[in-house]
mmCIF file of C-alpha atoms in Angstrom:
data_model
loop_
_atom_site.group_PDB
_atom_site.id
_atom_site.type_symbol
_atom_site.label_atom_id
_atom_site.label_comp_id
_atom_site.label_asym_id
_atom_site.label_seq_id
_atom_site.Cartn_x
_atom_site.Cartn_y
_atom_site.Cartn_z
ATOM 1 C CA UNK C 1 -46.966 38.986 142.486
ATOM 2 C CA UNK C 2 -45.366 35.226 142.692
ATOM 3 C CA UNK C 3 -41.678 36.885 141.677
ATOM 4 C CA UNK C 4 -42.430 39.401 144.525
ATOM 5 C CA UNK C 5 -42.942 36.936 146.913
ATOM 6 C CA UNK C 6 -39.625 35.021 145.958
ATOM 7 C CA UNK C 7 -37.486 37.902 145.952
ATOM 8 C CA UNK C 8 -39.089 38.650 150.001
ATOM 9 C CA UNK C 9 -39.048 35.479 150.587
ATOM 10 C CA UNK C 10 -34.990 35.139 149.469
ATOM 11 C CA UNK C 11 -34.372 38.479 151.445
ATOM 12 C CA UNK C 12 -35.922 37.524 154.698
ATOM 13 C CA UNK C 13 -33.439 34.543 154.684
ATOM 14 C CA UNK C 14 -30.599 36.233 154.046
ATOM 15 C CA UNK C 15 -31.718 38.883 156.853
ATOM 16 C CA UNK C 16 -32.438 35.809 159.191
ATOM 17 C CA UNK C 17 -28.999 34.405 158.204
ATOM 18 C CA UNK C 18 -27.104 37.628 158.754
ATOM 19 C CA UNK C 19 -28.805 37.410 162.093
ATOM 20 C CA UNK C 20 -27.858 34.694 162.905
ATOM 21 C CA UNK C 21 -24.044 35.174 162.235
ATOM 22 C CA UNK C 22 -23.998 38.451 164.340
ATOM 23 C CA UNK C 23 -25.185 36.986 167.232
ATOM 24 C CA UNK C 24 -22.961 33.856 167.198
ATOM 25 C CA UNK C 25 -21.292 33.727 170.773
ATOM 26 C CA UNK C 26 -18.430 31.079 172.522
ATOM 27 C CA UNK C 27 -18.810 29.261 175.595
ATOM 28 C CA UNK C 28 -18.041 30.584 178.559
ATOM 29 C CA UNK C 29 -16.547 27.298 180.308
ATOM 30 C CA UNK C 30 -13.799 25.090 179.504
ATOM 31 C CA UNK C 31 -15.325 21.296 179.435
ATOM 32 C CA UNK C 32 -14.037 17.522 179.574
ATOM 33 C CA UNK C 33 -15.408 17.730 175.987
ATOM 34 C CA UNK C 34 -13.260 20.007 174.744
ATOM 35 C CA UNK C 35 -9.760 19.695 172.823
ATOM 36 C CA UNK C 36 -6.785 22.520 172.925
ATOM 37 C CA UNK C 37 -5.907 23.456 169.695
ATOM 38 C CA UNK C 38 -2.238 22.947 169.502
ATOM 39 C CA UNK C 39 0.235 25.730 169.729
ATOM 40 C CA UNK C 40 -3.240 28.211 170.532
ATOM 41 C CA UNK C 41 -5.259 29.581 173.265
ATOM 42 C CA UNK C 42 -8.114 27.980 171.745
ATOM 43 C CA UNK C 43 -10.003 24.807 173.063
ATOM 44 C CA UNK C 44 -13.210 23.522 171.042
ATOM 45 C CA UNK C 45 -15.510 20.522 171.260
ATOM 46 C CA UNK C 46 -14.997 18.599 168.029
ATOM 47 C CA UNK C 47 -17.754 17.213 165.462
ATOM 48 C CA UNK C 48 -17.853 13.765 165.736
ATOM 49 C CA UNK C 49 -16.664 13.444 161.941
ATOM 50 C CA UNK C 50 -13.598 15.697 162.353
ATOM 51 C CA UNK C 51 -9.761 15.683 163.983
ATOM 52 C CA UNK C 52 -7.200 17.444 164.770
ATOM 53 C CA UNK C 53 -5.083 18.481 161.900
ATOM 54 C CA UNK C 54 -1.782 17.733 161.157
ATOM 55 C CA UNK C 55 -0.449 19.947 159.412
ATOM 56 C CA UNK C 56 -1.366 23.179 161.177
ATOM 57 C CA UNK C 57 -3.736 24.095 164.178
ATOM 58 C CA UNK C 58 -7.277 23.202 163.733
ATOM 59 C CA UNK C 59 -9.493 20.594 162.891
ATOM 60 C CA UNK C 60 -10.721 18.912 159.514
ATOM 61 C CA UNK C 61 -13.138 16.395 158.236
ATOM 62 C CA UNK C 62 -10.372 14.615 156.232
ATOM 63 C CA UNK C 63 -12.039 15.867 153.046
ATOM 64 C CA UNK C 64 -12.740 19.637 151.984
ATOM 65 C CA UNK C 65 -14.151 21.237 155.293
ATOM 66 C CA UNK C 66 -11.867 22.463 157.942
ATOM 67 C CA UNK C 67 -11.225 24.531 161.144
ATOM 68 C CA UNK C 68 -8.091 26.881 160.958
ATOM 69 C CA UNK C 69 -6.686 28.683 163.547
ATOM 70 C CA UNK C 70 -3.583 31.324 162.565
ATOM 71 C CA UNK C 71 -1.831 33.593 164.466
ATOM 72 C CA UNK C 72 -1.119 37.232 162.375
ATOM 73 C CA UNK C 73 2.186 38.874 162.824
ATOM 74 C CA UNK C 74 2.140 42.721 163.972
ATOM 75 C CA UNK C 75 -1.125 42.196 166.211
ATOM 76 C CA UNK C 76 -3.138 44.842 164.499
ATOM 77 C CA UNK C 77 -6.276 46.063 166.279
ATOM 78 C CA UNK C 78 -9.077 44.483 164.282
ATOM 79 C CA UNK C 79 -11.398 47.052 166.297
ATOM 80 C CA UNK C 80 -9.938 49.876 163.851
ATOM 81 C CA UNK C 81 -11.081 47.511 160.703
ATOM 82 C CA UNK C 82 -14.680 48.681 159.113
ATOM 83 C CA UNK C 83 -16.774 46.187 157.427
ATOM 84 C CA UNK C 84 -16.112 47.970 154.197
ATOM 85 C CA UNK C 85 -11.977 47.629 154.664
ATOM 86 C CA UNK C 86 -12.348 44.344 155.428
ATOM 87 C CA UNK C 87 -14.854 43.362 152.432
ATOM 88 C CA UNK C 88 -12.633 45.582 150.024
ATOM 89 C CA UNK C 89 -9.605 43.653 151.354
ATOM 90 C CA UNK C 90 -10.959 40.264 150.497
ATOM 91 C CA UNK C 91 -11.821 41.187 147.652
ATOM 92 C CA UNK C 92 -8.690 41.842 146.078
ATOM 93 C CA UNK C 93 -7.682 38.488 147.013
ATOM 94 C CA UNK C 94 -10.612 36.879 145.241
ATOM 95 C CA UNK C 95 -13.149 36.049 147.790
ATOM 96 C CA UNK C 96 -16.676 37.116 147.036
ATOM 97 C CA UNK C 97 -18.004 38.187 150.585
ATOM 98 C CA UNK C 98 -21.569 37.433 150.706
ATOM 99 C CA UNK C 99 -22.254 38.706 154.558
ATOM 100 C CA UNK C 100 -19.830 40.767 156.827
ATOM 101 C CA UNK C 101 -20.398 41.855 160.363
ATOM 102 C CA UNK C 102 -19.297 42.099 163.593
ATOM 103 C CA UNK C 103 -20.130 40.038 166.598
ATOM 104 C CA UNK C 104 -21.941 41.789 169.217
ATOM 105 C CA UNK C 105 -21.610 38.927 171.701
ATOM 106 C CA UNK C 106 -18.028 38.487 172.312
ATOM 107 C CA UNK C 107 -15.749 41.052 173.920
ATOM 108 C CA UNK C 108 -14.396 43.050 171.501
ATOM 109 C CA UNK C 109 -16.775 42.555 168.993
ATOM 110 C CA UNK C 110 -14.556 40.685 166.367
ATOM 111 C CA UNK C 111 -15.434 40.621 162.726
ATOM 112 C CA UNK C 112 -16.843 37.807 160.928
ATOM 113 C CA UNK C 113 -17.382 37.234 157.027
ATOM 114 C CA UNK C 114 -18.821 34.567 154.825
ATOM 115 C CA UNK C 115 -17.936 34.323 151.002
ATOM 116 C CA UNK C 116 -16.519 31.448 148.932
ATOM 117 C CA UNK C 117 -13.919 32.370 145.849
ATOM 118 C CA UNK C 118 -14.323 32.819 142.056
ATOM 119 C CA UNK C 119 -15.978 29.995 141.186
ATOM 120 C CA UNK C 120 -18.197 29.751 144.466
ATOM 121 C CA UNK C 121 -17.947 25.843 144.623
ATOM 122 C CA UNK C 122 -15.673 26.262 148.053
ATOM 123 C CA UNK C 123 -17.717 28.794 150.778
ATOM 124 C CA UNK C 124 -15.334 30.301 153.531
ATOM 125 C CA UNK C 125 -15.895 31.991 157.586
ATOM 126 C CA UNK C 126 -13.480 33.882 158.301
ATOM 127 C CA UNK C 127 -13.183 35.743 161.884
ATOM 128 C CA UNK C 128 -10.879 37.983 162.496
ATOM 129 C CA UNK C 129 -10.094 38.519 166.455
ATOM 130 C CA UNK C 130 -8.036 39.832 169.344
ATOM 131 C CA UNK C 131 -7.138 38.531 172.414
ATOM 132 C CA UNK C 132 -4.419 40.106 175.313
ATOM 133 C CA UNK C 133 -1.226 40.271 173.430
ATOM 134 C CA UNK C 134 -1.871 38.827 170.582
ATOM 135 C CA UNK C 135 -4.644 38.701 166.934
ATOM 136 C CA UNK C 136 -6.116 35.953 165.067
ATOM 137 C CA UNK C 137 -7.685 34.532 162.417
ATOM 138 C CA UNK C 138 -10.263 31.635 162.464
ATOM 139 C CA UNK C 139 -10.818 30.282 159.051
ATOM 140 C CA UNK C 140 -13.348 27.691 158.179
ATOM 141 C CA UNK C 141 -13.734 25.905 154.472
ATOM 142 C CA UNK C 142 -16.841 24.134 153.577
ATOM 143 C CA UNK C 143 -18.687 22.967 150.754
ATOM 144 C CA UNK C 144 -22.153 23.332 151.019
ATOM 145 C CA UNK C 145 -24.391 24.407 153.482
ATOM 146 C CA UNK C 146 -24.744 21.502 156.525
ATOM 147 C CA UNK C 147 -21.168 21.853 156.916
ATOM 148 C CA UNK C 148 -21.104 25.788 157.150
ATOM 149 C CA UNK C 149 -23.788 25.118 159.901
ATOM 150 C CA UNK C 150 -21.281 22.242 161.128
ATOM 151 C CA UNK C 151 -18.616 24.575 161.690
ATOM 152 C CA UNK C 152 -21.155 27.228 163.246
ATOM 153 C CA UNK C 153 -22.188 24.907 165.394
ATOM 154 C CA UNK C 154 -18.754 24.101 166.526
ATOM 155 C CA UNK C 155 -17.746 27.789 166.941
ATOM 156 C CA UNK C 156 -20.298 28.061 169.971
ATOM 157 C CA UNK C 157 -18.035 25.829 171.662
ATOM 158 C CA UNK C 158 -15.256 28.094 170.900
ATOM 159 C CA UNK C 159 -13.546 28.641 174.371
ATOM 160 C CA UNK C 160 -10.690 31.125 174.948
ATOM 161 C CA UNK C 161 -8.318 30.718 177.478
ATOM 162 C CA UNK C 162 -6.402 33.713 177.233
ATOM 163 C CA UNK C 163 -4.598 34.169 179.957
ATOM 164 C CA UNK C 164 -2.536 30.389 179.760
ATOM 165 C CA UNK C 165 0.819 30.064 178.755
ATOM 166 C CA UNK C 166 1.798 28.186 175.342
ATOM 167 C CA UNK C 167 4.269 25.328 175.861
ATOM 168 C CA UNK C 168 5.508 25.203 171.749
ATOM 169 C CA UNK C 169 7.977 22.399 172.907
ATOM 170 C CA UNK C 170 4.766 20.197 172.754
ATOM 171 C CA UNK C 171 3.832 21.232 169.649
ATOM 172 C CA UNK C 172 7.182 21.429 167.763
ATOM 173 C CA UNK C 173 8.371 17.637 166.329
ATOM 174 C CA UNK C 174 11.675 19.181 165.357
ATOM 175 C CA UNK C 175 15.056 20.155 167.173
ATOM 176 C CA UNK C 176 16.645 22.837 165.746
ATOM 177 C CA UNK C 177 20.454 24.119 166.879
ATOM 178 C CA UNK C 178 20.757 27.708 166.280
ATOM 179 C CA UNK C 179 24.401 27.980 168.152
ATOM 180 C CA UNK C 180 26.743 29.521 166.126
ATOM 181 C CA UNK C 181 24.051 31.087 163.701
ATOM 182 C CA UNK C 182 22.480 34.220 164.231
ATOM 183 C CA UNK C 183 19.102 33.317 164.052
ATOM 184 C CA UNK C 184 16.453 33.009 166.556
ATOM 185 C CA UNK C 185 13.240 32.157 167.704
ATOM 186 C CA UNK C 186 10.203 34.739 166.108
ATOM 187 C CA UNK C 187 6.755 33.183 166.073
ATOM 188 C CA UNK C 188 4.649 29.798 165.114
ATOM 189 C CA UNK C 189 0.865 31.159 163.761
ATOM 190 C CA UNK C 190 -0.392 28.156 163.719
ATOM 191 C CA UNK C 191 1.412 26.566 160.525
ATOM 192 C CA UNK C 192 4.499 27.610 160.305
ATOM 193 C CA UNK C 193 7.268 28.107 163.176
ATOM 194 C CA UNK C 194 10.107 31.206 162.052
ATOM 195 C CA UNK C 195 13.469 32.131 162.871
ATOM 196 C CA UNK C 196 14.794 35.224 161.850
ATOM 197 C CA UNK C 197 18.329 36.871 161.539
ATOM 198 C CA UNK C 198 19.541 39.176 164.171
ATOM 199 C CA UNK C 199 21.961 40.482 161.783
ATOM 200 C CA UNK C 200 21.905 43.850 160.038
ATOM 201 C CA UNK C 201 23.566 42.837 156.825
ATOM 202 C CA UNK C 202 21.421 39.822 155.627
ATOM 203 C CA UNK C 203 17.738 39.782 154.755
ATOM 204 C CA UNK C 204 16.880 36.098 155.922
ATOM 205 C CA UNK C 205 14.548 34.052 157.674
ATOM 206 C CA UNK C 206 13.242 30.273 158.151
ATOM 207 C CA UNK C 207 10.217 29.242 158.145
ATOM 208 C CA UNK C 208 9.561 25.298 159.065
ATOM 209 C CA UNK C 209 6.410 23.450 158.481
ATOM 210 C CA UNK C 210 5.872 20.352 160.051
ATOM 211 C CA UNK C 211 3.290 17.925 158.354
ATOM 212 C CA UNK C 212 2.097 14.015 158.636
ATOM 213 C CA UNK C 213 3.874 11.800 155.941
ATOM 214 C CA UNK C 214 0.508 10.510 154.811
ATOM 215 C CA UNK C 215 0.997 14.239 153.122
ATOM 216 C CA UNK C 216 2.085 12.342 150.387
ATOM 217 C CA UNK C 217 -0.768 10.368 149.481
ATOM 218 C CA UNK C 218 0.973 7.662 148.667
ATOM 219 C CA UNK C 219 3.598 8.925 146.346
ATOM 220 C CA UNK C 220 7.188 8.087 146.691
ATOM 221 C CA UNK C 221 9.692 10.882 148.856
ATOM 222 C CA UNK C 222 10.693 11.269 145.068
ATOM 223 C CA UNK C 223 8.057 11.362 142.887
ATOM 224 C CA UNK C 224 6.396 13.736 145.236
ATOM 225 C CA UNK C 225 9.676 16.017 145.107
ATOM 226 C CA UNK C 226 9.620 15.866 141.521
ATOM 227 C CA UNK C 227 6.618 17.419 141.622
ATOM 228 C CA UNK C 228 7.247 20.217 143.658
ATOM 229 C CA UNK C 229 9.919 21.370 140.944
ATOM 230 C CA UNK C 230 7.345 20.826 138.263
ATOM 231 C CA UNK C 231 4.885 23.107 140.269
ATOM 232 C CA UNK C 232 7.893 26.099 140.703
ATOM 233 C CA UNK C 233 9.047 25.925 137.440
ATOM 234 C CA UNK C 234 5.255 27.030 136.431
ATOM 235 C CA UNK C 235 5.333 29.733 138.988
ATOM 236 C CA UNK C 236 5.899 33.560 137.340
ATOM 237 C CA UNK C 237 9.096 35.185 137.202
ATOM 238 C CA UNK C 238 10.671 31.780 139.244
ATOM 239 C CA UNK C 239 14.016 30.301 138.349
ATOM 240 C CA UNK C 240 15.134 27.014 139.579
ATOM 241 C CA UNK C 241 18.459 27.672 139.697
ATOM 242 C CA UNK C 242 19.633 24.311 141.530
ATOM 243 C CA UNK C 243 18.028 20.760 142.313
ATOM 244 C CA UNK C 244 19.589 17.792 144.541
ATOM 245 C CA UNK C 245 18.825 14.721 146.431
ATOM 246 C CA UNK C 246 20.547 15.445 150.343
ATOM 247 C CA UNK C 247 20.900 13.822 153.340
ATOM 248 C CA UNK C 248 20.069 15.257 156.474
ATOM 249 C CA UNK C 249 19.866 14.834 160.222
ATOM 250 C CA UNK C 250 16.298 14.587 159.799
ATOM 251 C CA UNK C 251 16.450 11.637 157.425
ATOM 252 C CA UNK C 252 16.149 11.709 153.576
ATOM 253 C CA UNK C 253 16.173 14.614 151.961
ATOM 254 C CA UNK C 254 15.436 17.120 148.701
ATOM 255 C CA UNK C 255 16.743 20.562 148.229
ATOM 256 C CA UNK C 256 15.676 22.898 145.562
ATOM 257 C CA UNK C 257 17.219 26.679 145.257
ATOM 258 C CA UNK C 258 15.039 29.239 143.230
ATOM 259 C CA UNK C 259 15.040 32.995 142.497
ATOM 260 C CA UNK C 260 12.586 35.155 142.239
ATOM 261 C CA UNK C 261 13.286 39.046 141.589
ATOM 262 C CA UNK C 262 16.454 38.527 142.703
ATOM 263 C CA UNK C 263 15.752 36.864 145.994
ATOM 264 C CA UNK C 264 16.671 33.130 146.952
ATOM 265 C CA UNK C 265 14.838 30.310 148.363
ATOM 266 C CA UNK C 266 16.030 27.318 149.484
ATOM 267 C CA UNK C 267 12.956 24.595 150.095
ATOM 268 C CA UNK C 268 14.219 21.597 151.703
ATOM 269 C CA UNK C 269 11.762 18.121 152.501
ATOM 270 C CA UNK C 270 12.601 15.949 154.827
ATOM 271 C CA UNK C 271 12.010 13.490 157.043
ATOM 272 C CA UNK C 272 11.496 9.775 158.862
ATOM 273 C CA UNK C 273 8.702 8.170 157.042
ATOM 274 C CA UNK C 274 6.674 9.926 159.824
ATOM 275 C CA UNK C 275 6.909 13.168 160.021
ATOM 276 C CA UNK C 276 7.151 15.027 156.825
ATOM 277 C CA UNK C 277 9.377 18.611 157.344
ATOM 278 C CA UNK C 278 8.886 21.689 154.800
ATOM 279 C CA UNK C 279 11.481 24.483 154.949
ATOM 280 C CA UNK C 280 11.508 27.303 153.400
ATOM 281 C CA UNK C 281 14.939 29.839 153.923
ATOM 282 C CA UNK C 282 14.626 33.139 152.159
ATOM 283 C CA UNK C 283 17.622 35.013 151.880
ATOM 284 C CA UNK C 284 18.536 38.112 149.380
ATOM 285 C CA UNK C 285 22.715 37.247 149.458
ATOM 286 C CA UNK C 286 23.975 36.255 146.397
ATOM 287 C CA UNK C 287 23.927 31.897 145.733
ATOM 288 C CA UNK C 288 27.224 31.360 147.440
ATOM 289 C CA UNK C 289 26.523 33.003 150.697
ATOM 290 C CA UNK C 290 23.386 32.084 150.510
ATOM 291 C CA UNK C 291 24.108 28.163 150.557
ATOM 292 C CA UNK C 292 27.212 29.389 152.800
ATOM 293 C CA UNK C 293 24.179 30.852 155.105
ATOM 294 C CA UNK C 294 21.674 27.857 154.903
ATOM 295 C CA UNK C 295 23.235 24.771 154.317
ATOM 296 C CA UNK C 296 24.885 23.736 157.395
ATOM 297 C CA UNK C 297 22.087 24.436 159.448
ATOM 298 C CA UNK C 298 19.365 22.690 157.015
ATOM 299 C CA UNK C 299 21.027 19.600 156.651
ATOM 300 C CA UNK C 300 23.048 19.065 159.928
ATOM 301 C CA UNK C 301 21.146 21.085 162.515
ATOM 302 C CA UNK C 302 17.819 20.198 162.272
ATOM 303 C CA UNK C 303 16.774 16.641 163.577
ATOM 304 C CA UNK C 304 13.194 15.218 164.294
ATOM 305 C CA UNK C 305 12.553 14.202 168.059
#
């Protein structure tokens, strides 16, 4: 009788719970309280013990929990997505989804999931949602439950203005020259902004990441380098074909070349002391028109503003 009751009273709180997550709705006004989320159509009224992130759009608690916001290429209709898709899909990644649905609130009705990976010590939200012209993903990391009911909490502030006009120029601490390259201008999601090749005969693109120098946690520009060729040289079926100290219009610099079934990557760091730049150029050329390709425009035509 006493392990009936427990096992009622452990499903009535999960029911409650699931509840509770369907019915989750944003506000419906845009306050003095709340903060754009840069680069987004998003605004939110922030915890007292959060800011804004630096190195991508959202907010975080300077510790493990976080609010992400990131824009998915292709706009796919997340309408068309069953619960089961969606919980199969995560799956294969490694997250254990403990409660899917969708919320009946909010126009559209987007999905929402909570799960947390292998070893369940990190618990994840995850929405996944569409607005005119565009989809996106809202992804929120916590450790334990008052800060999943944090971020909850701050969701219901979640206001969407979707008809306003992104001004990336605001968000974007980098100048980059694309004249007499053919790249151009494809998409920021929220961490990453990417330029892509209007030309037929090479596969390439360049992604830029723009962090807070305090990304180094105290490391030297080298040391922390250093590291990041430790860390490839572990990765599968990587090669670090090529390794050098640089100089660059953006300030000091590290470039490191690697291939990977038979594609190149050139990662270059740079920056001021304040601004911390990660870029990644993917190309499938062979090394010398690859470099021929990259390294005029990473070293000389990108600049911080």
């Amino acid at each position: 009788m006493k392990k009936t009751i427990i096992l009622l009273s452990l499903l009535f709180a999960h029911l409650v719970a699931q509840a509770q997550l369907s019915e989750l709705t944003f506000a419906q006004k845009l306050t003095e309280e709340h903060k754009q989320i840069k680069g987004t159509n998003f605004h939110l009224i922030m915890p007292e013990d959060y800011e804004m992130a630096g190195e991508f759009a959202g907010i975080t608690d300077g510790a493990a929990s976080l609010l992400m916001f990131m824009k998915v290429p292709k706009n796919p209709d997340f309408s068309e997505i069953s619960t089961d898709d969606a919980r199969k899909e995560m799956e294969k990644k490694g997250l254990k989804v403990t409660e899917i649905t969708r919320l009946k609130n909010v126009k559209g009705q987007p999905l929402v999931m909570t799960g947390s990976g292998k070893k369940g010590s990190i618990g994840m939200l995850q929405i996944m949602m569409n607005i005119p012209g565009s989809a996106w993903l809202v992804i929120g990391v916590f450790t334990d439950e008052d800060e999943k009911e944090e971020i909850l909490n701050c969701l219901k502030s979640l206001y969407i203005d979707a008809g306003k006009k992104i001004d990336l120029d605001k968000v974007r601490k980098f100048k980059i020259d694309l004249s007499g390259t053919d790249f151009k201008f494809d998409s920021y999601n929220g961490v990453f902004f990417q330029y892509i090749s209007n030309g037929t005969k090479e596969a390439k693109l360049v992604r830029v990441v723009q962090m807070p120098w305090s990304t180094l946690d105290g490391k030297s520009f080298k040391k922390f380098c250093e590291e990041q060729v430790q860390r490839l040289t572990k990765e599968k079926d990587t090669e670090v074909i090529e390794k050098k100290a640089v100089k660059t219009k953006a300030g000091k610099g590290y470039c490191i070349i690697t291939r990977k079934k038979g594609a190149l990557t050139h990662t270059l760091y740079t920056g001021d002391g304040e601004t911390l730049l990660m870029i990644y150029a993917k190309s499938d050329q062979p090394l010398r028109q690859s470099k021929k390709a990259f390294e005029k425009l990473l070293f000389k035509k990108i600049s911080l503003k």
